[in-house]
Coordinates of C-alpha atoms and ligand atoms in Angstrom, one line a residue:
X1 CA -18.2 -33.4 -26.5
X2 CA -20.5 -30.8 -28.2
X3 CA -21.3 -27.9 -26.2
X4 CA -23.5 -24.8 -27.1
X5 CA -23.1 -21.6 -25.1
X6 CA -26.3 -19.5 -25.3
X7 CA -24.8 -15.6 -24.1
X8 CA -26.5 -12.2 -24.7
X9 CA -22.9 -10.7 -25.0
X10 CA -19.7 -11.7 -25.9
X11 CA -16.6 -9.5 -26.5
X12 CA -15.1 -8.3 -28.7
X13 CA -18.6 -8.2 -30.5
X14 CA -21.0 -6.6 -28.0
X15 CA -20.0 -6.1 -24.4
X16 CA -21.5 -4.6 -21.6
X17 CA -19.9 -6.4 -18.6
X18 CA -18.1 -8.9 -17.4
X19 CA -20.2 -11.7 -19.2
X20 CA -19.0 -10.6 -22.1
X21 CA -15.5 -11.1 -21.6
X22 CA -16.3 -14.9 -20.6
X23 CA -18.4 -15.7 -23.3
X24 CA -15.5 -14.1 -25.3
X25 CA -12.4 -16.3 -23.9
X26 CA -14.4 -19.4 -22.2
X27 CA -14.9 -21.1 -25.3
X28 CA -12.0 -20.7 -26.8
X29 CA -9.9 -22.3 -23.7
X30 CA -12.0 -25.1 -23.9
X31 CA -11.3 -25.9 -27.4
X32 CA -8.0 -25.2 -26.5
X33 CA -8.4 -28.5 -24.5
X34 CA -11.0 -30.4 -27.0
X35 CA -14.3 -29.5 -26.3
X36 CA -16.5 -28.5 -29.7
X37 CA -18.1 -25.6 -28.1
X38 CA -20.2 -23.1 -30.1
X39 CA -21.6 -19.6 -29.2
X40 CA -25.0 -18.6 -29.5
X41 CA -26.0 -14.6 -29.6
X42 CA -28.9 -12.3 -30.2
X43 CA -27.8 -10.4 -33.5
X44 CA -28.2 -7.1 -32.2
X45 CA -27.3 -4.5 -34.8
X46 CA -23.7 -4.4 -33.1
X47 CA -23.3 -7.8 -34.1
X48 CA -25.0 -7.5 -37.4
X49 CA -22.4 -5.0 -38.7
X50 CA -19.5 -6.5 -37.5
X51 CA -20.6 -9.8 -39.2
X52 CA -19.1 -9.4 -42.4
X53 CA -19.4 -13.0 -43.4
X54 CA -22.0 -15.2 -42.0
X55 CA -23.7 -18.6 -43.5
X56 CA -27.5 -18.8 -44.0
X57 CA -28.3 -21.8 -41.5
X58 CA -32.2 -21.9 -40.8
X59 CA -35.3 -20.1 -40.4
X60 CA -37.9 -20.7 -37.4
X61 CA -41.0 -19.4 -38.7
X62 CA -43.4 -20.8 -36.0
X63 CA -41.9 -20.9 -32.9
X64 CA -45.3 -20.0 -31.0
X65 CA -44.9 -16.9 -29.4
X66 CA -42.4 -15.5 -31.2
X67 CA -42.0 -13.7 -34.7
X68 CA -39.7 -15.0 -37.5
X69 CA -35.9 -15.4 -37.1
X70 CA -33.4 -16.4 -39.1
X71 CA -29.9 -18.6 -37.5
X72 CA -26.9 -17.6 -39.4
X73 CA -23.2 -18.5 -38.6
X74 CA -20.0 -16.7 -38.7
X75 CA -16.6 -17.0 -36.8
X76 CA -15.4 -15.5 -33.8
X77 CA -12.2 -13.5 -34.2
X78 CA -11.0 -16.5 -31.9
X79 CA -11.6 -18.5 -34.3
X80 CA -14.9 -20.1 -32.4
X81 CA -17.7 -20.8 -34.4
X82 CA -20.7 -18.3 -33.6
X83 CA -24.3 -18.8 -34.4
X84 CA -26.2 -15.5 -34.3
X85 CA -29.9 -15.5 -34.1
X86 CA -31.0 -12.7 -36.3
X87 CA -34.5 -11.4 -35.5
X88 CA -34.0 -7.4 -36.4
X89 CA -38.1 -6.5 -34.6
X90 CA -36.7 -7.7 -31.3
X91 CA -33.0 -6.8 -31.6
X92 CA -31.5 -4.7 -34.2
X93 CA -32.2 -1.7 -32.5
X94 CA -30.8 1.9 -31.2
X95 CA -29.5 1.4 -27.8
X96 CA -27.8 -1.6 -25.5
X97 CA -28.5 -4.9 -25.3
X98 CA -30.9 -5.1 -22.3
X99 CA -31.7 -1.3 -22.2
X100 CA -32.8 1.8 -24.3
X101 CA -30.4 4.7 -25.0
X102 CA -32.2 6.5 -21.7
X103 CA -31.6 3.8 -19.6
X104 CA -34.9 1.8 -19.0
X105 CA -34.9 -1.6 -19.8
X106 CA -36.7 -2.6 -23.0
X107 CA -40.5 -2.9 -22.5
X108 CA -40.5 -7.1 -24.5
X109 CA -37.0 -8.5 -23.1
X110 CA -39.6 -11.2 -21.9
X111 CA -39.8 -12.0 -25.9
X112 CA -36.8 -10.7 -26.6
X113 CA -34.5 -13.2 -24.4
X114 CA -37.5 -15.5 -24.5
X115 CA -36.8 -16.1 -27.9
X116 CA -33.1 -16.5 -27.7
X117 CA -33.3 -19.3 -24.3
X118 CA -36.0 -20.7 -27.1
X119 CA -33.7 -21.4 -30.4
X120 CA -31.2 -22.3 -28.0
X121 CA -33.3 -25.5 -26.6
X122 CA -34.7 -26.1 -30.0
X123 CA -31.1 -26.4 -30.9
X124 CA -30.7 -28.8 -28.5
X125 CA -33.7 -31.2 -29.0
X126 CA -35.0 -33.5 -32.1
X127 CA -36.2 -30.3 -33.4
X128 CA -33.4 -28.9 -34.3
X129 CA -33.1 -28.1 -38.0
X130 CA -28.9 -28.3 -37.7
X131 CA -26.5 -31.2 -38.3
X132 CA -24.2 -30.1 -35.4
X133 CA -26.6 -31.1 -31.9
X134 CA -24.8 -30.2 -28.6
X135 CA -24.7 -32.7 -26.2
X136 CA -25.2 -30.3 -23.6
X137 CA -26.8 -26.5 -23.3
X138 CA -24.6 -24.0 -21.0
X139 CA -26.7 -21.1 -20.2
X140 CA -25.4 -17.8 -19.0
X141 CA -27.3 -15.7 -16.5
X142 CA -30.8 -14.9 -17.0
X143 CA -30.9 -14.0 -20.5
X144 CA -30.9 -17.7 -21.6
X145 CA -32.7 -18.7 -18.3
X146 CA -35.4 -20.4 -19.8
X147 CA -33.7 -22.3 -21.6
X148 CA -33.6 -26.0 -19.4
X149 CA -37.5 -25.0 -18.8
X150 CA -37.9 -25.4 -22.4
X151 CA -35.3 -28.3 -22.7
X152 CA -37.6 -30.1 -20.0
X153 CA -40.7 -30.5 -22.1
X154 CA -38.9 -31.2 -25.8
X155 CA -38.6 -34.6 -26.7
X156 CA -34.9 -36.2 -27.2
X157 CA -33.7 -33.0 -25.2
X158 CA -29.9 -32.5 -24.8
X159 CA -28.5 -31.5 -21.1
X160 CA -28.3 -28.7 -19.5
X161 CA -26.3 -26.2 -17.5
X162 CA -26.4 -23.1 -16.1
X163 CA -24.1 -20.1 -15.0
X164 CA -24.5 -17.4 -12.6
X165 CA -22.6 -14.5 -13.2
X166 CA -24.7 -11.9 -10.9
X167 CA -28.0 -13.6 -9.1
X168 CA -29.3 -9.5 -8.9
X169 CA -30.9 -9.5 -12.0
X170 CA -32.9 -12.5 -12.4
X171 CA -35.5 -11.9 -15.2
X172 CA -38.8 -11.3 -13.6
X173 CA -42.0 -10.9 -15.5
X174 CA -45.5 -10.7 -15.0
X175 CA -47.2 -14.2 -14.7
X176 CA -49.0 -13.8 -18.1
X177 CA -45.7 -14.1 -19.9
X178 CA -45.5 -18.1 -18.9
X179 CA -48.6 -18.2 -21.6
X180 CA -46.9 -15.8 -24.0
X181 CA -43.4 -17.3 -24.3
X182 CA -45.5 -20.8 -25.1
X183 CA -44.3 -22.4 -21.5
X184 CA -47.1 -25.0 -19.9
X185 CA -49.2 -24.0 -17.5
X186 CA -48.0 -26.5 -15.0
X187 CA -44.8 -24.8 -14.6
X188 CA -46.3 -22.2 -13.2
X189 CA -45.1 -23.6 -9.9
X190 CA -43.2 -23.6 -6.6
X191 CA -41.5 -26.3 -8.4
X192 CA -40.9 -24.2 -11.4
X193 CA -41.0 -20.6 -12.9
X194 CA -42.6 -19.2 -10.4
X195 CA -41.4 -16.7 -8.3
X196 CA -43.6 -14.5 -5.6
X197 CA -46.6 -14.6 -8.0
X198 CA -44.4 -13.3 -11.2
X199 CA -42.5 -15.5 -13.5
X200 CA -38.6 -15.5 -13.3
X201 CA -36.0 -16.4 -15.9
X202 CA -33.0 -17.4 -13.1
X203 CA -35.3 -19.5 -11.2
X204 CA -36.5 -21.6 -14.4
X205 CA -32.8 -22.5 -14.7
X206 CA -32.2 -23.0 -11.3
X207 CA -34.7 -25.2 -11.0
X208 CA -34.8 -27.3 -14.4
X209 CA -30.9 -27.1 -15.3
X210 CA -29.2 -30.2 -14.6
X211 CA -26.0 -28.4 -12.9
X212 CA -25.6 -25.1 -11.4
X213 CA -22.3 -23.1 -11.8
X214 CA -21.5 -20.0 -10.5
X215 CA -18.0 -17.3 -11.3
X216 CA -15.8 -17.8 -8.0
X217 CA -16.1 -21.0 -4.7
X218 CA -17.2 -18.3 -1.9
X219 CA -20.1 -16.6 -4.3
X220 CA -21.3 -20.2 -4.7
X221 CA -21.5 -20.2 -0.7
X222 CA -22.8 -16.3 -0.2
X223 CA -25.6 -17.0 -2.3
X224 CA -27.2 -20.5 -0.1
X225 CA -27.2 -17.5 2.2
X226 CA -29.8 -14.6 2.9
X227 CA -28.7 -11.7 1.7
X228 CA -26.8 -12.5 -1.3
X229 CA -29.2 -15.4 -2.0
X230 CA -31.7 -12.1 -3.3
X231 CA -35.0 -14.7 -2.2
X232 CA -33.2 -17.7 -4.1
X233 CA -31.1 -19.3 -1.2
X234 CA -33.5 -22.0 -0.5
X235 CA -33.8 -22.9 -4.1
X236 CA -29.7 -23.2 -4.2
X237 CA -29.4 -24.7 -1.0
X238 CA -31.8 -27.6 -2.0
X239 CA -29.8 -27.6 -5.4
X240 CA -26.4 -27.1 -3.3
X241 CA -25.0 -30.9 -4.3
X242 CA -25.6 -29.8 -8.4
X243 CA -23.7 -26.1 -7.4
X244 CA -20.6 -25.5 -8.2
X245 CA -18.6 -22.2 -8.1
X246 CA -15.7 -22.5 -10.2
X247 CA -13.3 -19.2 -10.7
X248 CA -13.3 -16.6 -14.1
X249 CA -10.2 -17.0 -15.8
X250 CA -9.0 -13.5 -18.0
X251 CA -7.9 -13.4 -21.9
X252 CA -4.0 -13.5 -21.1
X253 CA -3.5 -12.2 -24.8
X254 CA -5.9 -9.4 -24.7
X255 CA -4.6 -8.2 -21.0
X256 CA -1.0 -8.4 -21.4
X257 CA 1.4 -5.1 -20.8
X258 CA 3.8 -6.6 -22.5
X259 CA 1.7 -5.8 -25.8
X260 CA -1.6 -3.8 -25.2
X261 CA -2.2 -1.9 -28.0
X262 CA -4.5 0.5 -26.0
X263 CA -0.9 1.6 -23.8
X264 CA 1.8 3.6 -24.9
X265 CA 4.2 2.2 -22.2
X266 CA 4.9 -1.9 -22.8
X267 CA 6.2 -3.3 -19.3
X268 CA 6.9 -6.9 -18.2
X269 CA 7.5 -7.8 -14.3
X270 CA 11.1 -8.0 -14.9
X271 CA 11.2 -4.2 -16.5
X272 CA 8.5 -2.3 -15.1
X273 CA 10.2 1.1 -16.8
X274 CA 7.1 1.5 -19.4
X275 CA 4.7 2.0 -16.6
X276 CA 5.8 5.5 -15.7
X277 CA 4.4 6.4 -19.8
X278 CA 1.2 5.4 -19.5
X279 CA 0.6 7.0 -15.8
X280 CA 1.9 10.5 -17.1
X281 CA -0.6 10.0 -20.6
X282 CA -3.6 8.2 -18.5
X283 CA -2.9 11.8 -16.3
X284 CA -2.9 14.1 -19.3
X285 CA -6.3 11.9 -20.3
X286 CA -8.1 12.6 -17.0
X287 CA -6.9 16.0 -16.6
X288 CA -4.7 15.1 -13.5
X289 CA -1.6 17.3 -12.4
X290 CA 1.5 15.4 -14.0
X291 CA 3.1 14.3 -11.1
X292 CA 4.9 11.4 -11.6
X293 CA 5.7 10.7 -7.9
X294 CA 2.1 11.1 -6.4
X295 CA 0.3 7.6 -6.0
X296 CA -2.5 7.0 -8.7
X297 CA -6.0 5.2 -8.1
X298 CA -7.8 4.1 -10.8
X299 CA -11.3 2.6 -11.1
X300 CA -13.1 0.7 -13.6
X301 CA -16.7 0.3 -13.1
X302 CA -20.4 -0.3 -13.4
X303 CA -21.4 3.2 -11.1
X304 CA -23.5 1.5 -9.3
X305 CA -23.9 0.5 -5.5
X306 CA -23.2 -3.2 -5.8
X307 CA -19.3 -2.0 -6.4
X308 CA -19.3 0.2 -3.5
X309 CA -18.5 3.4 -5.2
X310 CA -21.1 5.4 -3.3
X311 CA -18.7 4.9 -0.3
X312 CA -15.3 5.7 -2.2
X313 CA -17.2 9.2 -3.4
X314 CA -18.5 9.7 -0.1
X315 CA -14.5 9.1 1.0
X316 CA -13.2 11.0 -2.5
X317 CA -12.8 15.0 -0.8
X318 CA -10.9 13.1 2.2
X319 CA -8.4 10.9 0.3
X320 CA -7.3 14.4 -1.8
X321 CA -6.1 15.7 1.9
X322 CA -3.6 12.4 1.4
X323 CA -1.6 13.0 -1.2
X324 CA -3.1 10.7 -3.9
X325 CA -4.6 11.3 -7.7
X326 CA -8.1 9.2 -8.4
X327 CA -8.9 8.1 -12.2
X328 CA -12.6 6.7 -12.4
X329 CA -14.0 5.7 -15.9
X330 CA -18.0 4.3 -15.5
X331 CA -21.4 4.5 -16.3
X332 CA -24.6 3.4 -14.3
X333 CA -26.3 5.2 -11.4
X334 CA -27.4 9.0 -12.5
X335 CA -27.2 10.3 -9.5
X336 CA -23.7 8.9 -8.8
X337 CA -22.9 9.9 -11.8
X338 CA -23.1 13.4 -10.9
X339 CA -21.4 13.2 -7.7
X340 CA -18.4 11.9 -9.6
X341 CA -19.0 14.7 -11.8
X342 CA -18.9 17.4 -9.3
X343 CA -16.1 15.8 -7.3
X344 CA -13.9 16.2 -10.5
X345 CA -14.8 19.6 -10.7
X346 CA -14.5 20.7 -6.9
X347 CA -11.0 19.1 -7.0
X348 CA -9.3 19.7 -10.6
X349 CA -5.8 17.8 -10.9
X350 CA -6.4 15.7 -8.2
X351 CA -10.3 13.8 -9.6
X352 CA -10.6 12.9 -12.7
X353 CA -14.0 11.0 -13.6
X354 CA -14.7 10.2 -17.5
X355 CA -18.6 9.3 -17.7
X356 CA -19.3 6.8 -21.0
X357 CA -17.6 3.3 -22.1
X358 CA -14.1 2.6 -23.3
X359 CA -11.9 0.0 -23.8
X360 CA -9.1 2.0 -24.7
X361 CA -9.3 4.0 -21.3
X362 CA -9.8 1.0 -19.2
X363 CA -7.2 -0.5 -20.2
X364 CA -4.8 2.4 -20.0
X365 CA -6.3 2.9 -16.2
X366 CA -5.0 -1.0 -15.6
X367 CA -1.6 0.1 -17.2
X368 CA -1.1 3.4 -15.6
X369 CA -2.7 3.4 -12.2
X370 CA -0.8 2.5 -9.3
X371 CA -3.2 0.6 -7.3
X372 CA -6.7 -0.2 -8.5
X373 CA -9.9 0.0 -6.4
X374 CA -12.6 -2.3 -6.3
X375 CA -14.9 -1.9 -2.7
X376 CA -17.6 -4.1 -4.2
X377 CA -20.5 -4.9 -1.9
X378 CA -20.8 -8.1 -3.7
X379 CA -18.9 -9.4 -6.9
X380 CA -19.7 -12.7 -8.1
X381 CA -16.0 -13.1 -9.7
X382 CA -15.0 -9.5 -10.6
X383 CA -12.4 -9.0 -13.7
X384 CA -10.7 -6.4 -13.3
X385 CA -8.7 -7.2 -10.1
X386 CA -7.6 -9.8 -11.8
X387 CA -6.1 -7.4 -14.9
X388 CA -5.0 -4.9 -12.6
X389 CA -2.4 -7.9 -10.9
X390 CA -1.7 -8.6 -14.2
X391 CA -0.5 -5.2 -14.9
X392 CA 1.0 -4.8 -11.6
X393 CA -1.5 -2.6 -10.5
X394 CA -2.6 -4.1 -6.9
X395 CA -6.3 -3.7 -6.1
X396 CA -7.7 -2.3 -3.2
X397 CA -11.0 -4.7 -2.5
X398 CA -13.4 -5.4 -0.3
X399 CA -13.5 -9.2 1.0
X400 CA -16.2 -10.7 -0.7
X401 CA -17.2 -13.1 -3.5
X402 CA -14.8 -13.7 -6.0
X403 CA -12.5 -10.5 -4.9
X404 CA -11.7 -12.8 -1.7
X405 CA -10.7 -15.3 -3.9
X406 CA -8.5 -13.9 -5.8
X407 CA -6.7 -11.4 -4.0
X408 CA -4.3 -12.3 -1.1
X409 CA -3.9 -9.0 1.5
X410 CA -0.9 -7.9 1.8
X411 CA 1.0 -8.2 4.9
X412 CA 4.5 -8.5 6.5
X413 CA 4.0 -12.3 6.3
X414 CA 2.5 -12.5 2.8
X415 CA 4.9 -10.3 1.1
X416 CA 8.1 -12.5 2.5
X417 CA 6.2 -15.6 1.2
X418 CA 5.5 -14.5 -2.3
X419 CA 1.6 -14.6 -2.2
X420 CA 0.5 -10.7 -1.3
X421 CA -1.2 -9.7 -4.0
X422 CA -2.9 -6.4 -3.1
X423 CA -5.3 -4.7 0.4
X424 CA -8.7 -6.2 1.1
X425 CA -10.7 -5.2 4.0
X426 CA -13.3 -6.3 5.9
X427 CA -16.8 -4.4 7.0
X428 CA -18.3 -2.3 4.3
X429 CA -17.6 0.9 5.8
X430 CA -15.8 4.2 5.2
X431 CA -13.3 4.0 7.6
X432 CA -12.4 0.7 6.5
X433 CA -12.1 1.7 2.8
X434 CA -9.8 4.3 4.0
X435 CA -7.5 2.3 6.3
X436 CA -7.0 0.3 3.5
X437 CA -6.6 2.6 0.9
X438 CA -3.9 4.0 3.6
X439 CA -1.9 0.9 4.2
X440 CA -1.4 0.8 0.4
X441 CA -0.4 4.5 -0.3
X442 CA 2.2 3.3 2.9
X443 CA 3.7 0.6 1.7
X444 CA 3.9 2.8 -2.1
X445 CA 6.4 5.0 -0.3
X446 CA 8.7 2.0 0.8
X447 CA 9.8 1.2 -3.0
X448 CA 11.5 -1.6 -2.4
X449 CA 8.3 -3.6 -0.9
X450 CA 6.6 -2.1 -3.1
X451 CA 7.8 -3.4 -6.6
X452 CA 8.2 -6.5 -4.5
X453 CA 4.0 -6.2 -4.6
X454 CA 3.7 -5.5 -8.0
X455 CA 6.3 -8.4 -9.7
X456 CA 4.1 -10.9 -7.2
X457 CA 1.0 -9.6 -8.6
X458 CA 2.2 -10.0 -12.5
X459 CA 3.8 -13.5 -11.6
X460 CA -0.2 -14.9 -10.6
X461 CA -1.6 -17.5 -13.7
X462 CA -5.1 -15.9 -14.4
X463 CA -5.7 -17.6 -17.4
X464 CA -8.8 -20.0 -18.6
X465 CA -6.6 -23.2 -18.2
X466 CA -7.5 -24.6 -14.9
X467 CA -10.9 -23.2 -15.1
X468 CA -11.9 -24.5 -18.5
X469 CA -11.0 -28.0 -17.3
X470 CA -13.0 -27.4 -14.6
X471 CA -15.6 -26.8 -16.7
X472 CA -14.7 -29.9 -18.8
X473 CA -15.3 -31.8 -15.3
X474 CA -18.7 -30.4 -15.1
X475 CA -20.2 -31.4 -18.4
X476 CA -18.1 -35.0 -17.9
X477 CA -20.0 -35.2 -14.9
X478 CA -23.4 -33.8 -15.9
X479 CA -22.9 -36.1 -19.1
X480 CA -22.7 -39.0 -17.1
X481 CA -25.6 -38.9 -15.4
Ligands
ADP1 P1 -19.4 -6.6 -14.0 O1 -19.6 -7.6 -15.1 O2 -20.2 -6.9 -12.8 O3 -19.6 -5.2 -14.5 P2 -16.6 -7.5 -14.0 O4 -15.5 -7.0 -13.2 O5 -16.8 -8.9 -14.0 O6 -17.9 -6.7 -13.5 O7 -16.4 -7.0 -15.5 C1 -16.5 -5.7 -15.9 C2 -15.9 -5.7 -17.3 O8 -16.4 -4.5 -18.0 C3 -14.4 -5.5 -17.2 O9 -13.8 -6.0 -18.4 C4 -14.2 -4.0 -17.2 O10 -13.0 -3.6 -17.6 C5 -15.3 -3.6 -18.2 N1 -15.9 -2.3 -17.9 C6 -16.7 -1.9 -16.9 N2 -17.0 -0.6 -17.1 C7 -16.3 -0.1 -18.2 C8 -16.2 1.1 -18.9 N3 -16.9 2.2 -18.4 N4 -15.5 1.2 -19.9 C9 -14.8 0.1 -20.4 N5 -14.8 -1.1 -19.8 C10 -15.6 -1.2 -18.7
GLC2 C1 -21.1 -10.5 -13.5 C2 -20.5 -10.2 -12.1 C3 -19.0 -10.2 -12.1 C4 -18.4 -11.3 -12.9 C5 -19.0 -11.3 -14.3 C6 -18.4 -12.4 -15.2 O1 -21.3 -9.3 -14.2 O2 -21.1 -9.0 -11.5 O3 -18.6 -10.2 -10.7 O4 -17.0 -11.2 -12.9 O5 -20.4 -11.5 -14.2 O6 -18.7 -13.7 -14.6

């Protein structure tokens, strides 16, 4: 089975998210289990540098619509094979992959992700200038959203699938990019691209993809649902017999405290010694008092509000009355920024807030934290609760999506059966945050029950295994058809 996955990032190479980390591991669990699946990426001039050895593959030269671009291929440092789609006027540029270094989003990401859903269907038709043609196209959010539109009107066309990983941003454009990006005027449609008079990248896969998948089972419920449907839960309830929400599984070598290189503690559920190391260095990093007995949150996260953290800074002055230190490394949200900002600086030793991106410092807030917050108003799937269990780190999360999924609250009955895994609550509301956040700094101070929590929570199997087969299943089953 030939599978390409068409991503706009994909760690270690370029990484702004949780997609990333997927694209990064997916693929290589399900060659792990046979599948020939290749990775297809914008070569934004992250990628480019990093690419020290790539293959010349083909040029497109008249895709209408778009300028020039080459397809080279390189190797993942997974070992799977990467195609890169090097077009340096659309993305080798200063800045992110969807935004500039200010912030806004890049005035022709219509023609810049245009183009990459493009190559990706071209790669999957009779058009395609490669040897190697996938069977079957898995799209990834948005990004590669038109991609099964395009598939629909190529001759000899391969399959297609597509994954949601947030349905918030869903690619909407003015109307006049259907002509620009080259799409037939006929899909300018109810039963199409069309979306409230614009055109939009999610609903063209939603609509033209032959399966739908999305990151945990309950997001793939919320979102037939108003609310977290964001105007598409009609579409996906019509579609709800193609939908199916399958679970994100984590890099088990990458997140593993028994060999992090970004911790200078190494730990394993059976000695948890190392821990105390990386608390009293991730305190000395965020300027917190060194005090190894006072309970540590840490927090690792897009500021913005769909993870809630307007309500844990609007709760930060109270939870410094409790005894407890707060570690909170993020970007996003200006404005939230700030607050975080000011709340480090109103209460020194006890907030510490580092503004920017780092891999290093997230994962020495998973290794030295003692419990992990995550009060997401929604989360698709959500990573890091399941690295924080990993490190013995319970989360703190709200119950929804993928975060309800994953995390089993901890009570008197859970912890004697062996599945309490952390504290969820219910109700996005301060109060509730706090109770929480309070029935985990209680059950801290009874040690006993509490290490009992933390060797449950680095006993769980979050790896790709079980997901990738599910996977497998889906392409089997879309194959088949
Ligand atoms: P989302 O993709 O919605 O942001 P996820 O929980 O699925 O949420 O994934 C977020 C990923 O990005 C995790 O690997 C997390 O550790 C990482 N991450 C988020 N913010 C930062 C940051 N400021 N520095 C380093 N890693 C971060
Ligand atoms: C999105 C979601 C997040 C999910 C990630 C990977 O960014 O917000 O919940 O874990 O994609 O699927």
């Amino acid at each position: 089975m030939k599978i390409l996955f068409a991503t706009s990032e994909v760690a270690p190479l370029i990484k702004t998210g949780g997609l990333a980390d997927v694209s990064g591991a997916l693929p290589a669990a399900l060659r792990a289990i046979g599948v020939d699946v290749r990775v297809l990426v914008p070569g934004y001039s992250q990628i480019m540098m990093q690419l020290a050895q790539y293959k010349f593959e083909a040029t497109f030269n008249d895709l209408p619509g778009y300028p020039a671009a080459r397809l080279l291929s390189g190797i993942m440092p997974n070992k799977v094979p990467l195609f890169v789609l090097d077009c340096p006027s659309l993305y080798q540029r200063e800045g992110g992959p969807y935004q500039d270094t200010a912030g806004q989003d890049w005035v022709d990401n219509a023609q810049r992700f245009g183009l990459l859903s493009r190559v990706a269907a071209v790669l999957g038709s009779n058009a395609s200038p490669l040897g190697w043609r996938p069977d079957l196209v898995h799209c990834n959010d948005w990004q590669t959203g038109l991609t099964p539109a395009y598939l629909h009107f190529a001759p000899g066309a391969s399959r297609s699938i597509i994954t949601i990983h947030n349905l918030a941003f869903q690619g909407i454009f003015p109307a006049t990019a259907v002509q620009a990006l080259h799409l037939p005027n006929s899909c300018f449609s109810i039963n199409g691209v069309e979306f409230h008079g614009n055109m939009s990248f999610l609903k063209a896969a939603l609509f033209y993809a032959d399966h739908i998948t999305t990151v945990s089972p309950n997001y793939a419920k919320e979102i037939q649902q108003e609310g977290l449907g964001f105007g598409l839960q009609g579409l996906l309830t019509t579609r709800s017999g193609d939908l199916t929400g399958i679970l994100n599984g984590i890099d088990t070598d990458e997140w593993n405290p028994a060999s992090d290189k970004h911790l200078v503690g190494h730990y394993t559920s059976k000695n948890m010694a190392g821990k105390a190391a990386n608390k009293e260095s991730l305190q000395s990093r965020f300027g917190l008092n060194l005090e190894p007995e006072i309970p540590l949150l840490g927090v690792v996260s897009r500021i913005t509000e769909q993870k809630g953290l307007d309500l844990l800074l609007e709760i930060a002055p109270l939870l410094t009355e409790l005894p407890v230190q707060l570690a909170m490394l993020g970007t996003g949200d200006i404005q939230m920024q700030k607050t975080a900002r000011d709340l480090s600086h109103l209460f020194p030793g006890k907030i510490g807030v580092h503004i920017g991106f780092s891999e290093e410092l997230s994962h020495l807030i998973e290794g030295g934290a003692d419990m992990f917050v995550m009060p997401s108003r929604f989360e698709p799937c959500g990573l890091n609760q399941f690295y924080s269990q990993r490190y013995g780190t319970p989360p703190i999360v709200h119950a929804t999506g993928g975060l309800a999924d994953s995390v089993v609250d901890c009570t008197e009955t859970t912890l004697r059966d062996g599945t309490a895994s952390g504290f969820m609550f219910h109700g996005m509301t301060a109060d509730n945050l706090i109770s929480a956040i309070r029935r985990a700094l209680k059950l801290y101070h009874d040690r006993n029950k509490w290490i009992a929590l933390c060797k449950i929570c680095m006993s769980k199997d979050f790896s790709w295994e079980s997901s990738a087969k599910a996977y497998r299943e889906v392409y089997i089953k879309v194959l088949g058809k």
